[in-house]
mmCIF file of C-alpha atoms in Angstrom:
data_model
loop_
_atom_site.group_PDB
_atom_site.id
_atom_site.type_symbol
_atom_site.label_atom_id
_atom_site.label_comp_id
_atom_site.label_asym_id
_atom_site.label_seq_id
_atom_site.Cartn_x
_atom_site.Cartn_y
_atom_site.Cartn_z
ATOM 1 C CA MET A 652 -6.061 10.446 -15.252
ATOM 2 C CA GLU A 653 -2.720 12.293 -15.139
ATOM 3 C CA LYS A 654 0.137 9.789 -14.963
ATOM 4 C CA PHE A 655 1.715 11.368 -11.875
ATOM 5 C CA ASP A 656 -1.631 11.331 -10.053
ATOM 6 C CA LEU A 657 -2.033 7.687 -11.037
ATOM 7 C CA ILE A 658 1.341 6.678 -9.596
ATOM 8 C CA GLU A 659 0.721 8.750 -6.468
ATOM 9 C CA ASP A 660 -2.626 7.019 -5.872
ATOM 10 C CA ILE A 661 -1.051 3.581 -6.276
ATOM 11 C CA ALA A 662 1.711 4.579 -3.846
ATOM 12 C CA LYS A 663 -0.920 5.594 -1.291
ATOM 13 C CA ARG A 664 -2.681 2.246 -1.605
ATOM 14 C CA THR A 665 0.557 0.242 -1.235
ATOM 15 C CA GLY A 666 2.131 2.299 1.549
ATOM 16 C CA GLY A 667 4.732 3.765 -0.808
ATOM 17 C CA ASP A 668 6.101 0.374 -1.932
ATOM 18 C CA ILE A 669 5.200 -0.541 -5.499
ATOM 19 C CA TYR A 670 6.469 -4.107 -5.744
ATOM 20 C CA ILE A 671 5.185 -5.596 -8.980
ATOM 21 C CA GLY A 672 5.208 -9.364 -9.276
ATOM 22 C CA ALA A 673 5.068 -10.795 -12.784
ATOM 23 C CA ALA A 674 3.546 -14.255 -13.053
ATOM 24 C CA GLY A 675 1.876 -16.418 -15.649
ATOM 25 C CA PRO A 676 2.930 -19.003 -18.218
ATOM 26 C CA VAL A 677 6.573 -19.494 -19.189
ATOM 27 C CA ARG A 678 7.580 -17.997 -22.544
ATOM 28 C CA GLY A 679 4.801 -15.427 -22.313
ATOM 29 C CA GLY A 680 7.066 -12.370 -22.286
ATOM 30 C CA LYS A 681 7.484 -11.639 -18.566
ATOM 31 C CA SER A 682 11.169 -10.787 -18.764
ATOM 32 C CA THR A 683 10.659 -8.587 -21.826
ATOM 33 C CA CYS A 684 7.833 -6.728 -20.129
ATOM 34 C CA ILE A 685 9.847 -6.158 -16.940
ATOM 35 C CA ARG A 686 12.899 -4.953 -18.841
ATOM 36 C CA ASN A 687 10.915 -2.385 -20.829
ATOM 37 C CA PHE A 688 8.960 -1.276 -17.744
ATOM 38 C CA MET A 689 12.195 -0.556 -15.881
ATOM 39 C CA GLU A 690 13.794 1.229 -18.809
ATOM 40 C CA LEU A 691 10.767 3.390 -19.574
ATOM 41 C CA LEU A 692 9.542 4.287 -16.106
ATOM 42 C CA VAL A 693 12.063 3.534 -13.384
ATOM 43 C CA LEU A 694 15.717 3.851 -14.390
ATOM 44 C CA ASP A 695 15.685 7.503 -15.447
ATOM 45 C CA ASN A 696 13.922 8.437 -12.192
ATOM 46 C CA ILE A 697 16.610 6.938 -9.937
ATOM 47 C CA ARG A 698 18.636 9.913 -8.748
ATOM 48 C CA ASP A 699 21.624 7.997 -7.413
ATOM 49 C CA GLU A 700 23.857 7.133 -10.376
ATOM 50 C CA HIS A 701 25.327 3.998 -8.780
ATOM 51 C CA GLN A 702 21.887 2.680 -7.845
ATOM 52 C CA ARG A 703 20.733 3.385 -11.380
ATOM 53 C CA GLU A 704 23.585 1.385 -12.902
ATOM 54 C CA ARG A 705 23.091 -1.531 -10.508
ATOM 55 C CA ALA A 706 19.430 -1.603 -11.415
ATOM 56 C CA ARG A 707 20.297 -1.551 -15.104
ATOM 57 C CA ASP A 708 22.724 -4.460 -14.657
ATOM 58 C CA SER A 709 20.026 -6.521 -12.945
ATOM 59 C CA LEU A 710 17.575 -6.318 -15.849
ATOM 60 C CA PRO A 711 16.494 -9.767 -17.080
ATOM 61 C CA GLN A 712 17.589 -11.172 -20.402
ATOM 62 C CA ALA A 713 15.042 -12.203 -22.986
ATOM 63 C CA ALA A 714 15.166 -14.265 -26.169
ATOM 64 C CA ALA A 715 12.872 -15.907 -28.685
ATOM 65 C CA GLY A 716 12.177 -19.614 -28.869
ATOM 66 C CA ARG A 717 10.696 -22.281 -26.625
ATOM 67 C CA THR A 718 13.523 -22.587 -24.079
ATOM 68 C CA ILE A 719 12.831 -21.248 -20.594
ATOM 69 C CA MET A 720 15.162 -18.317 -19.850
ATOM 70 C CA THR A 721 14.322 -17.462 -16.226
ATOM 71 C CA VAL A 722 15.245 -20.331 -13.900
ATOM 72 C CA GLU A 723 14.488 -18.740 -10.505
ATOM 73 C CA PRO A 724 12.726 -15.646 -9.078
ATOM 74 C CA LYS A 725 14.702 -12.498 -9.774
ATOM 75 C CA PHE A 726 14.322 -9.198 -7.912
ATOM 76 C CA ILE A 727 14.936 -6.149 -10.084
ATOM 77 C CA PRO A 728 16.706 -4.423 -8.479
ATOM 78 C CA ASP A 729 17.668 -6.603 -5.507
ATOM 79 C CA ASP A 730 16.119 -4.115 -3.068
ATOM 80 C CA GLY A 731 13.342 -1.661 -3.683
ATOM 81 C CA VAL A 732 14.829 1.484 -5.159
ATOM 82 C CA GLU A 733 13.471 4.925 -4.392
ATOM 83 C CA ILE A 734 12.355 6.935 -7.387
ATOM 84 C CA THR A 735 11.074 10.482 -7.571
ATOM 85 C CA LEU A 736 8.599 11.416 -10.289
ATOM 86 C CA ARG A 737 8.073 14.957 -8.993
ATOM 87 C CA ASP A 738 8.678 16.893 -5.802
ATOM 88 C CA ASN A 739 5.896 15.326 -3.770
ATOM 89 C CA VAL A 740 5.778 11.856 -5.345
ATOM 90 C CA THR A 741 8.455 9.525 -3.996
ATOM 91 C CA MET A 742 8.130 5.779 -3.691
ATOM 92 C CA ARG A 743 10.062 2.537 -3.677
ATOM 93 C CA VAL A 744 9.788 0.359 -6.762
ATOM 94 C CA ARG A 745 10.865 -3.206 -7.436
ATOM 95 C CA MET A 746 9.922 -5.706 -10.123
ATOM 96 C CA VAL A 747 9.905 -9.418 -9.382
ATOM 97 C CA ASP A 748 10.412 -11.836 -12.259
ATOM 98 C CA CYS A 749 9.817 -15.549 -11.958
ATOM 99 C CA THR A 750 9.957 -18.662 -14.084
ATOM 100 C CA GLY A 751 6.213 -19.004 -14.367
ATOM 101 C CA TYR A 752 4.009 -22.045 -14.756
ATOM 102 C CA ILE A 753 5.119 -24.657 -17.250
ATOM 103 C CA VAL A 754 3.275 -24.873 -20.575
ATOM 104 C CA ASP A 755 3.117 -27.647 -23.137
ATOM 105 C CA GLY A 756 5.850 -27.282 -25.731
ATOM 106 C CA ALA A 757 8.311 -25.284 -23.596
ATOM 107 C CA LEU A 758 11.869 -26.589 -23.275
ATOM 108 C CA GLY A 759 14.302 -26.511 -20.386
ATOM 109 C CA PHE A 760 12.573 -28.360 -17.558
ATOM 110 C CA THR A 761 13.825 -31.822 -18.535
ATOM 111 C CA GLU A 762 17.363 -33.166 -18.815
ATOM 112 C CA ASP A 763 18.682 -36.431 -20.250
ATOM 113 C CA GLY A 764 15.176 -37.782 -20.610
ATOM 114 C CA GLY A 765 14.141 -37.100 -17.024
ATOM 115 C CA PRO A 766 13.115 -34.117 -14.892
ATOM 116 C CA ARG A 767 15.789 -31.470 -14.493
ATOM 117 C CA MET A 768 16.812 -31.325 -10.818
ATOM 118 C CA VAL A 769 17.735 -28.004 -9.204
ATOM 119 C CA ARG A 770 18.556 -26.625 -5.746
ATOM 120 C CA THR A 771 16.416 -23.879 -4.273
ATOM 121 C CA PRO A 772 16.379 -21.798 -1.079
ATOM 122 C CA TRP A 773 13.081 -23.444 -0.066
ATOM 123 C CA PHE A 774 14.138 -27.102 0.109
ATOM 124 C CA GLU A 775 17.248 -28.814 1.463
ATOM 125 C CA GLU A 776 17.278 -31.420 -1.278
ATOM 126 C CA GLU A 777 17.205 -31.065 -5.041
ATOM 127 C CA ILE A 778 13.746 -30.899 -6.544
ATOM 128 C CA PRO A 779 12.424 -31.096 -10.135
ATOM 129 C CA PHE A 780 12.753 -27.837 -12.034
ATOM 130 C CA GLU A 781 8.996 -27.763 -12.696
ATOM 131 C CA GLN A 782 8.260 -27.939 -8.947
ATOM 132 C CA ALA A 783 10.842 -25.241 -8.246
ATOM 133 C CA ALA A 784 9.300 -23.007 -10.909
ATOM 134 C CA GLU A 785 5.839 -23.407 -9.427
ATOM 135 C CA THR A 786 7.063 -22.804 -5.869
ATOM 136 C CA GLY A 787 9.005 -19.710 -6.864
ATOM 137 C CA THR A 788 6.083 -18.351 -8.882
ATOM 138 C CA ARG A 789 3.690 -18.882 -5.971
ATOM 139 C CA LYS A 790 6.062 -17.104 -3.574
ATOM 140 C CA VAL A 791 6.405 -14.153 -5.945
ATOM 141 C CA ILE A 792 2.630 -13.830 -6.073
ATOM 142 C CA THR A 793 2.071 -14.341 -2.349
ATOM 143 C CA ASP A 794 5.069 -12.882 -0.520
ATOM 144 C CA HIS A 795 6.967 -10.477 -2.734
ATOM 145 C CA SER A 796 4.496 -8.225 -4.514
ATOM 146 C CA THR A 797 1.959 -5.560 -3.651
ATOM 147 C CA ILE A 798 0.403 -5.621 -7.111
ATOM 148 C CA GLY A 799 0.544 -8.286 -9.788
ATOM 149 C CA LEU A 800 0.870 -8.736 -13.511
ATOM 150 C CA VAL A 801 -0.287 -11.952 -15.122
ATOM 151 C CA ILE A 802 1.556 -11.947 -18.426
ATOM 152 C CA THR A 803 0.257 -14.365 -21.019
ATOM 153 C CA ALA A 804 0.299 -14.530 -24.812
ATOM 154 C CA ASP A 805 -2.033 -14.977 -27.753
ATOM 155 C CA GLY A 806 0.333 -17.161 -29.780
ATOM 156 C CA SER A 807 1.064 -14.450 -32.357
ATOM 157 C CA PHE A 808 4.810 -14.693 -31.694
ATOM 158 C CA GLY A 809 7.261 -17.447 -30.856
ATOM 159 C CA GLU A 810 6.666 -21.121 -31.439
ATOM 160 C CA LEU A 811 3.901 -21.857 -28.934
ATOM 161 C CA PRO A 812 0.214 -21.714 -29.918
ATOM 162 C CA ARG A 813 -2.406 -19.829 -27.906
ATOM 163 C CA GLU A 814 -3.873 -22.974 -26.353
ATOM 164 C CA SER A 815 -0.531 -23.819 -24.708
ATOM 165 C CA TYR A 816 -0.804 -20.780 -22.454
ATOM 166 C CA VAL A 817 -4.410 -21.211 -21.281
ATOM 167 C CA PRO A 818 -4.006 -23.662 -18.333
ATOM 168 C CA ALA A 819 -1.074 -21.752 -16.819
ATOM 169 C CA GLU A 820 -2.673 -18.314 -17.211
ATOM 170 C CA THR A 821 -5.899 -19.591 -15.640
ATOM 171 C CA ARG A 822 -3.963 -20.971 -12.691
ATOM 172 C CA ALA A 823 -2.081 -17.717 -12.114
ATOM 173 C CA ILE A 824 -5.277 -15.653 -12.373
ATOM 174 C CA ASN A 825 -7.143 -17.873 -9.924
ATOM 175 C CA GLU A 826 -4.307 -17.753 -7.372
ATOM 176 C CA LEU A 827 -4.134 -13.956 -7.474
ATOM 177 C CA LYS A 828 -7.903 -13.691 -7.180
ATOM 178 C CA ALA A 829 -7.868 -16.034 -4.183
ATOM 179 C CA LEU A 830 -5.277 -13.799 -2.486
ATOM 180 C CA GLY A 831 -7.342 -10.677 -3.196
ATOM 181 C CA LYS A 832 -4.238 -8.988 -4.579
ATOM 182 C CA PRO A 833 -4.780 -6.213 -7.163
ATOM 183 C CA PHE A 834 -3.577 -7.313 -10.582
ATOM 184 C CA VAL A 835 -4.077 -6.935 -14.305
ATOM 185 C CA VAL A 836 -3.669 -9.431 -17.139
ATOM 186 C CA VAL A 837 -1.249 -8.370 -19.864
ATOM 187 C CA LEU A 838 -2.039 -10.115 -23.136
ATOM 188 C CA ASN A 839 1.276 -10.119 -24.976
ATOM 189 C CA THR A 840 0.702 -9.897 -28.729
ATOM 190 C CA THR A 841 2.248 -8.557 -31.890
ATOM 191 C CA GLN A 842 -1.138 -7.110 -32.895
ATOM 192 C CA PRO A 843 -2.559 -5.280 -29.849
ATOM 193 C CA TYR A 844 -5.134 -3.338 -31.906
ATOM 194 C CA ALA A 845 -6.353 -6.178 -34.126
ATOM 195 C CA ARG A 846 -10.011 -7.054 -33.866
ATOM 196 C CA SER A 847 -9.244 -10.690 -33.007
ATOM 197 C CA THR A 848 -6.922 -9.593 -30.200
ATOM 198 C CA LEU A 849 -9.476 -7.206 -28.717
ATOM 199 C CA GLU A 850 -12.138 -9.928 -28.921
ATOM 200 C CA LEU A 851 -9.847 -12.370 -27.091
ATOM 201 C CA ALA A 852 -9.125 -9.756 -24.413
ATOM 202 C CA GLY A 853 -12.854 -9.167 -23.988
ATOM 203 C CA GLU A 854 -13.532 -12.888 -23.672
ATOM 204 C CA LEU A 855 -10.863 -13.225 -20.973
ATOM 205 C CA GLU A 856 -12.286 -10.249 -19.066
ATOM 206 C CA VAL A 857 -15.741 -11.807 -19.034
ATOM 207 C CA LEU A 858 -14.410 -15.275 -18.178
ATOM 208 C CA HIS A 859 -12.215 -14.195 -15.258
ATOM 209 C CA ASP A 860 -13.774 -10.840 -14.239
ATOM 210 C CA VAL A 861 -10.378 -9.128 -14.385
ATOM 211 C CA PRO A 862 -9.000 -6.351 -16.623
ATOM 212 C CA VAL A 863 -7.059 -7.550 -19.671
ATOM 213 C CA VAL A 864 -4.729 -5.167 -21.531
ATOM 214 C CA PRO A 865 -3.388 -6.186 -24.978
ATOM 215 C CA VAL A 866 0.244 -5.040 -25.273
ATOM 216 C CA ASP A 867 3.164 -5.758 -27.559
ATOM 217 C CA CYS A 868 5.684 -6.219 -24.733
ATOM 218 C CA LYS A 869 8.607 -6.028 -27.148
ATOM 219 C CA GLN A 870 7.448 -2.619 -28.407
ATOM 220 C CA MET A 871 5.891 -1.464 -25.126
ATOM 221 C CA THR A 872 5.448 2.276 -24.640
ATOM 222 C CA GLU A 873 5.031 4.474 -21.587
ATOM 223 C CA SER A 874 1.381 4.848 -22.522
ATOM 224 C CA ASP A 875 0.964 1.052 -22.370
ATOM 225 C CA ILE A 876 2.465 1.032 -18.877
ATOM 226 C CA PHE A 877 0.148 3.703 -17.525
ATOM 227 C CA THR A 878 -2.872 2.038 -19.126
ATOM 228 C CA GLY A 879 -2.008 -1.150 -17.261
ATOM 229 C CA LEU A 880 -1.334 0.658 -13.977
ATOM 230 C CA GLU A 881 -4.635 2.511 -14.198
ATOM 231 C CA GLN A 882 -6.432 -0.799 -14.634
ATOM 232 C CA VAL A 883 -4.585 -2.170 -11.591
ATOM 233 C CA LEU A 884 -5.627 0.850 -9.542
ATOM 234 C CA TYR A 885 -9.286 0.051 -10.177
ATOM 235 C CA GLU A 886 -8.659 -3.414 -8.723
ATOM 236 C CA PHE A 887 -7.834 -2.051 -5.254
ATOM 237 C CA PRO A 888 -10.510 -2.537 -2.600
ATOM 238 C CA VAL A 889 -13.088 0.080 -1.758
ATOM 239 C CA SER A 890 -12.845 1.317 1.829
ATOM 240 C CA ASP A 891 -16.136 3.221 2.024
ATOM 241 C CA VAL A 892 -19.170 3.805 -0.216
ATOM 242 C CA THR A 893 -21.751 6.499 0.455
ATOM 243 C CA VAL A 894 -24.988 6.960 -1.501
ATOM 244 C CA ASN A 895 -26.571 10.362 -0.953
ATOM 245 C CA LEU A 896 -30.372 10.298 -1.267
ATOM 246 C CA PRO A 897 -32.819 13.241 -1.505
ATOM 247 C CA PHE A 898 -32.987 15.068 1.819
ATOM 248 C CA TRP A 899 -36.768 14.817 2.085
ATOM 249 C CA LEU A 900 -36.556 11.038 2.444
ATOM 250 C CA GLU A 901 -35.046 11.576 5.894
ATOM 251 C CA GLU A 902 -38.397 12.988 7.006
ATOM 252 C CA LEU A 903 -40.143 9.699 6.285
ATOM 253 C CA ASP A 904 -40.636 7.069 8.928
ATOM 254 C CA ALA A 905 -38.072 4.270 8.733
ATOM 255 C CA ARG A 906 -40.882 1.821 7.941
ATOM 256 C CA HIS A 907 -42.337 3.889 5.103
ATOM 257 C CA TRP A 908 -42.583 1.812 1.931
ATOM 258 C CA LEU A 909 -40.491 4.160 -0.234
ATOM 259 C CA ARG A 910 -37.714 4.571 2.294
ATOM 260 C CA ALA A 911 -37.613 0.808 2.879
ATOM 261 C CA ARG A 912 -37.521 0.161 -0.877
ATOM 262 C CA LEU A 913 -34.667 2.616 -1.439
ATOM 263 C CA GLU A 914 -32.649 1.146 1.405
ATOM 264 C CA GLN A 915 -33.153 -2.302 -0.106
ATOM 265 C CA VAL A 916 -32.005 -1.119 -3.551
ATOM 266 C CA VAL A 917 -28.940 0.649 -2.150
ATOM 267 C CA ASP A 918 -27.956 -2.267 0.107
ATOM 268 C CA THR A 919 -28.187 -4.706 -2.807
ATOM 269 C CA ALA A 920 -26.110 -2.549 -5.150
ATOM 270 C CA VAL A 921 -23.474 -1.496 -2.640
ATOM 271 C CA GLY A 922 -23.258 -4.955 -1.113
ATOM 272 C CA GLY A 923 -21.558 -6.208 -4.283
ATOM 273 C CA VAL A 924 -18.878 -3.508 -4.288
ATOM 274 C CA LYS A 925 -15.471 -4.899 -3.415
ATOM 275 C CA ARG A 926 -13.141 -3.107 -5.850
ATOM 276 C CA LEU A 927 -13.087 0.397 -7.248
ATOM 277 C CA ARG A 928 -14.057 -1.151 -10.584
ATOM 278 C CA ASP A 929 -17.311 -2.356 -9.006
ATOM 279 C CA ILE A 930 -18.507 1.228 -8.437
ATOM 280 C CA ASP A 931 -19.535 1.555 -12.073
ATOM 281 C CA ARG A 932 -21.475 -1.691 -11.866
ATOM 282 C CA ALA A 933 -23.244 -0.527 -8.690
ATOM 283 C CA MET A 934 -24.213 2.752 -10.372
ATOM 284 C CA HIS A 935 -25.791 0.897 -13.283
ATOM 285 C CA GLN A 936 -27.644 -1.349 -10.853
ATOM 286 C CA LEU A 937 -28.981 1.639 -8.922
ATOM 287 C CA HIS A 938 -30.029 3.391 -12.125
ATOM 288 C CA ALA A 939 -31.866 0.290 -13.342
ATOM 289 C CA SER A 940 -34.032 0.134 -10.202
ATOM 290 C CA ASP A 941 -37.715 1.073 -10.292
ATOM 291 C CA VAL A 942 -37.276 4.026 -7.916
ATOM 292 C CA SER A 943 -34.246 5.903 -9.270
ATOM 293 C CA GLU A 944 -34.232 8.808 -11.682
ATOM 294 C CA GLN A 945 -30.522 9.557 -11.919
ATOM 295 C CA VAL A 946 -27.318 8.221 -10.350
ATOM 296 C CA THR A 947 -24.072 10.189 -10.507
ATOM 297 C CA LEU A 948 -20.590 9.720 -9.082
ATOM 298 C CA ALA A 949 -20.003 12.720 -6.849
ATOM 299 C CA SER A 950 -16.398 11.781 -6.044
ATOM 300 C CA MET A 951 -14.025 8.833 -5.894
ATOM 301 C CA ASP A 952 -10.675 9.102 -4.126
ATOM 302 C CA MET A 953 -8.492 6.505 -5.817
ATOM 303 C CA GLY A 954 -5.801 6.871 -3.163
ATOM 304 C CA THR A 955 -8.092 6.036 -0.229
ATOM 305 C CA GLY A 956 -10.836 3.990 -1.878
ATOM 306 C CA VAL A 957 -13.664 6.282 -0.769
ATOM 307 C CA ALA A 958 -16.557 6.694 -3.224
ATOM 308 C CA ILE A 959 -19.610 8.958 -2.968
ATOM 309 C CA MET A 960 -22.629 8.597 -5.245
ATOM 310 C CA THR A 961 -25.739 10.758 -5.516
ATOM 311 C CA MET A 962 -29.096 9.198 -6.336
ATOM 312 C CA THR A 963 -32.322 11.023 -7.147
ATOM 313 C CA VAL A 964 -35.785 9.452 -7.327
ATOM 314 C CA GLU A 965 -38.568 9.845 -9.843
ATOM 315 C CA GLU A 966 -40.417 13.121 -9.311
ATOM 316 C CA GLY A 967 -43.725 11.294 -9.439
ATOM 317 C CA LEU A 968 -42.773 9.368 -6.301
ATOM 318 C CA TYR A 969 -42.188 12.629 -4.475
ATOM 319 C CA PHE A 970 -45.700 13.874 -5.272
ATOM 320 C CA GLU A 971 -47.190 10.460 -4.523
ATOM 321 C CA VAL A 972 -45.658 10.436 -1.032
ATOM 322 C CA LEU A 973 -46.568 14.086 -0.487
ATOM 323 C CA GLY A 974 -50.179 13.291 -1.366
ATOM 324 C CA GLU A 975 -50.177 10.341 1.024
ATOM 325 C CA LEU A 976 -48.986 12.529 3.885
ATOM 326 C CA ALA A 977 -51.444 15.349 3.077
ATOM 327 C CA GLY A 978 -54.379 13.017 2.527
ATOM 328 C CA ILE A 979 -55.190 14.645 -0.806
ATOM 329 C CA GLU A 980 -53.987 14.226 -4.364
ATOM 330 C CA ILE A 981 -50.966 16.390 -5.245
ATOM 331 C CA PRO A 982 -50.000 15.546 -8.845
ATOM 332 C CA ASP A 983 -47.577 18.390 -9.637
ATOM 333 C CA HIS A 984 -45.779 21.528 -8.462
ATOM 334 C CA ARG A 985 -48.826 23.737 -9.066
ATOM 335 C CA ALA A 986 -51.010 21.556 -6.875
ATOM 336 C CA ARG A 987 -48.289 21.529 -4.231
ATOM 337 C CA PHE A 988 -48.247 25.346 -4.246
ATOM 338 C CA ARG A 989 -52.029 25.515 -3.853
ATOM 339 C CA THR A 990 -51.912 22.967 -1.055
ATOM 340 C CA VAL A 991 -49.230 24.904 0.796
ATOM 341 C CA ARG A 992 -51.304 28.096 0.596
ATOM 342 C CA ALA A 993 -54.370 26.282 1.876
ATOM 343 C CA CYS A 994 -52.368 24.736 4.698
ATOM 344 C CA VAL A 995 -50.949 28.115 5.684
ATOM 345 C CA ALA A 996 -54.446 29.593 5.832
ATOM 346 C CA ALA A 997 -55.705 26.641 7.877
ATOM 347 C CA LYS A 998 -52.775 26.839 10.261
ATOM 348 C CA THR A 999 -53.278 30.549 10.758
ATOM 349 C CA ALA A 1000 -56.911 29.980 11.660
ATOM 350 C CA TYR A 1001 -56.070 27.071 13.942
ATOM 351 C CA ASP A 1002 -53.307 28.953 15.757
ATOM 352 C CA HIS A 1003 -55.942 31.514 16.801
ATOM 353 C CA VAL A 1004 -58.231 28.953 18.459
ATOM 354 C CA LYS A 1005 -55.548 26.483 19.536
ATOM 355 C CA LYS A 1006 -55.279 27.745 23.143
ATOM 356 C CA GLY A 1007 -59.027 27.728 23.663
ATOM 357 C CA MET A 1008 -59.327 24.194 22.298
ATOM 358 C CA GLU A 1009 -56.524 22.936 24.534
ATOM 359 C CA ASP A 1010 -58.170 24.556 27.544
ATOM 360 C CA ALA A 1011 -61.489 22.949 26.627
ATOM 361 C CA VAL A 1012 -59.802 19.533 26.606
ATOM 362 C CA ASN A 1013 -57.867 20.081 29.832
ATOM 363 C CA LEU A 1014 -60.299 22.269 31.865
ATOM 364 C CA GLY A 1015 -63.680 21.503 30.391
ATOM 365 C CA TYR A 1016 -64.082 24.950 28.911
ATOM 366 C CA GLY A 1017 -62.081 27.362 26.819
ATOM 367 C CA MET A 1018 -62.229 30.928 25.632
ATOM 368 C CA VAL A 1019 -61.062 32.373 22.364
ATOM 369 C CA MET A 1020 -60.397 36.075 22.435
ATOM 370 C CA PRO A 1021 -61.019 37.979 19.241
ATOM 371 C CA ARG A 1022 -58.057 39.403 17.439
ATOM 372 C CA LEU A 1023 -57.749 43.121 17.163
ATOM 373 C CA ASP A 1024 -58.577 43.007 13.488
ATOM 374 C CA GLU A 1025 -61.782 41.116 14.325
ATOM 375 C CA ALA A 1026 -63.032 43.731 16.799
ATOM 376 C CA VAL A 1027 -65.523 46.355 15.606
ATOM 377 C CA PHE A 1028 -65.580 49.621 17.519
ATOM 378 C CA GLU A 1029 -68.895 51.530 17.492
ATOM 379 C CA GLU A 1030 -70.121 54.749 18.972
ATOM 380 C CA PRO A 1031 -71.562 54.294 22.481
ATOM 381 C CA GLU A 1032 -75.389 54.454 22.579
#
């Protein structure tokens, strides 16, 4: 998908406001990811020079180690800034950074042997830093984003092992899934193409049923960004799904066994479609049924969530149903052609006597006049 088309489709689905909330475990690379995202995609597309500089000044700081750097949610920039990628693609963009969920081994949420107390906009009294981090993270996910990024790590950098991140990443994923908000998991790693990394990403996708994109956030490229955004786009809900079936099925009675079976197959497959990503799964389910021959995606509008599929049935079923309706065996196209010719001849003969037969039923008698080609003219005797 062209990158401008991708951004335009996301803008359509979010009403023109692309507010990306970054959540997940602390020390997973959220701030680094946000900083590179803004520098690569957003800053150069801000036309107003003063807005561009203010946005640049608001970029989060990032550093190595186990100490938590982000202490409260941070809006980057403070208000959504309008960017223009081309003449007809304009939208408002804002990134939202947050502390994240605490992980074992991270430093900065205790002080003098006890919980670090902080003031927040959400409570009148001081609360423990860990509670403030969780509250702020939840608000970023719930109230301040139209799409989400769960940024976690594989333990290939820093001082925290992979297992430290698992509980917090699972919590963030489950909360976003419960909200039904489109999101993608970014697996921060120094080896995004390593076999072990790809295997871990695959395991997380199967475990959570969400897209997982391995990325080195420190060395993130524009291509990485658009890969992640494309995965997010497939997480948006489907608004309408249409499955086009062969036209001749419409001529069957609604209670006919084949029509009923096809409707059952389609309802089962389409009933599980919630996201654009589910369309592919539905197509495989339709294709695996005992009545389908081929299933193709006729169109899918990513900006509106409308998908249209076309499904054909086994040719043998067509001839089987045709034979049922005709009362004779019609195994192939040749037999169908012969049957049509025979039916035409029979209909022609019937049309000639039809009026007389109707009169016989209604009046008790009927007359059939000979056609001109049936009359024989002879010399008078």
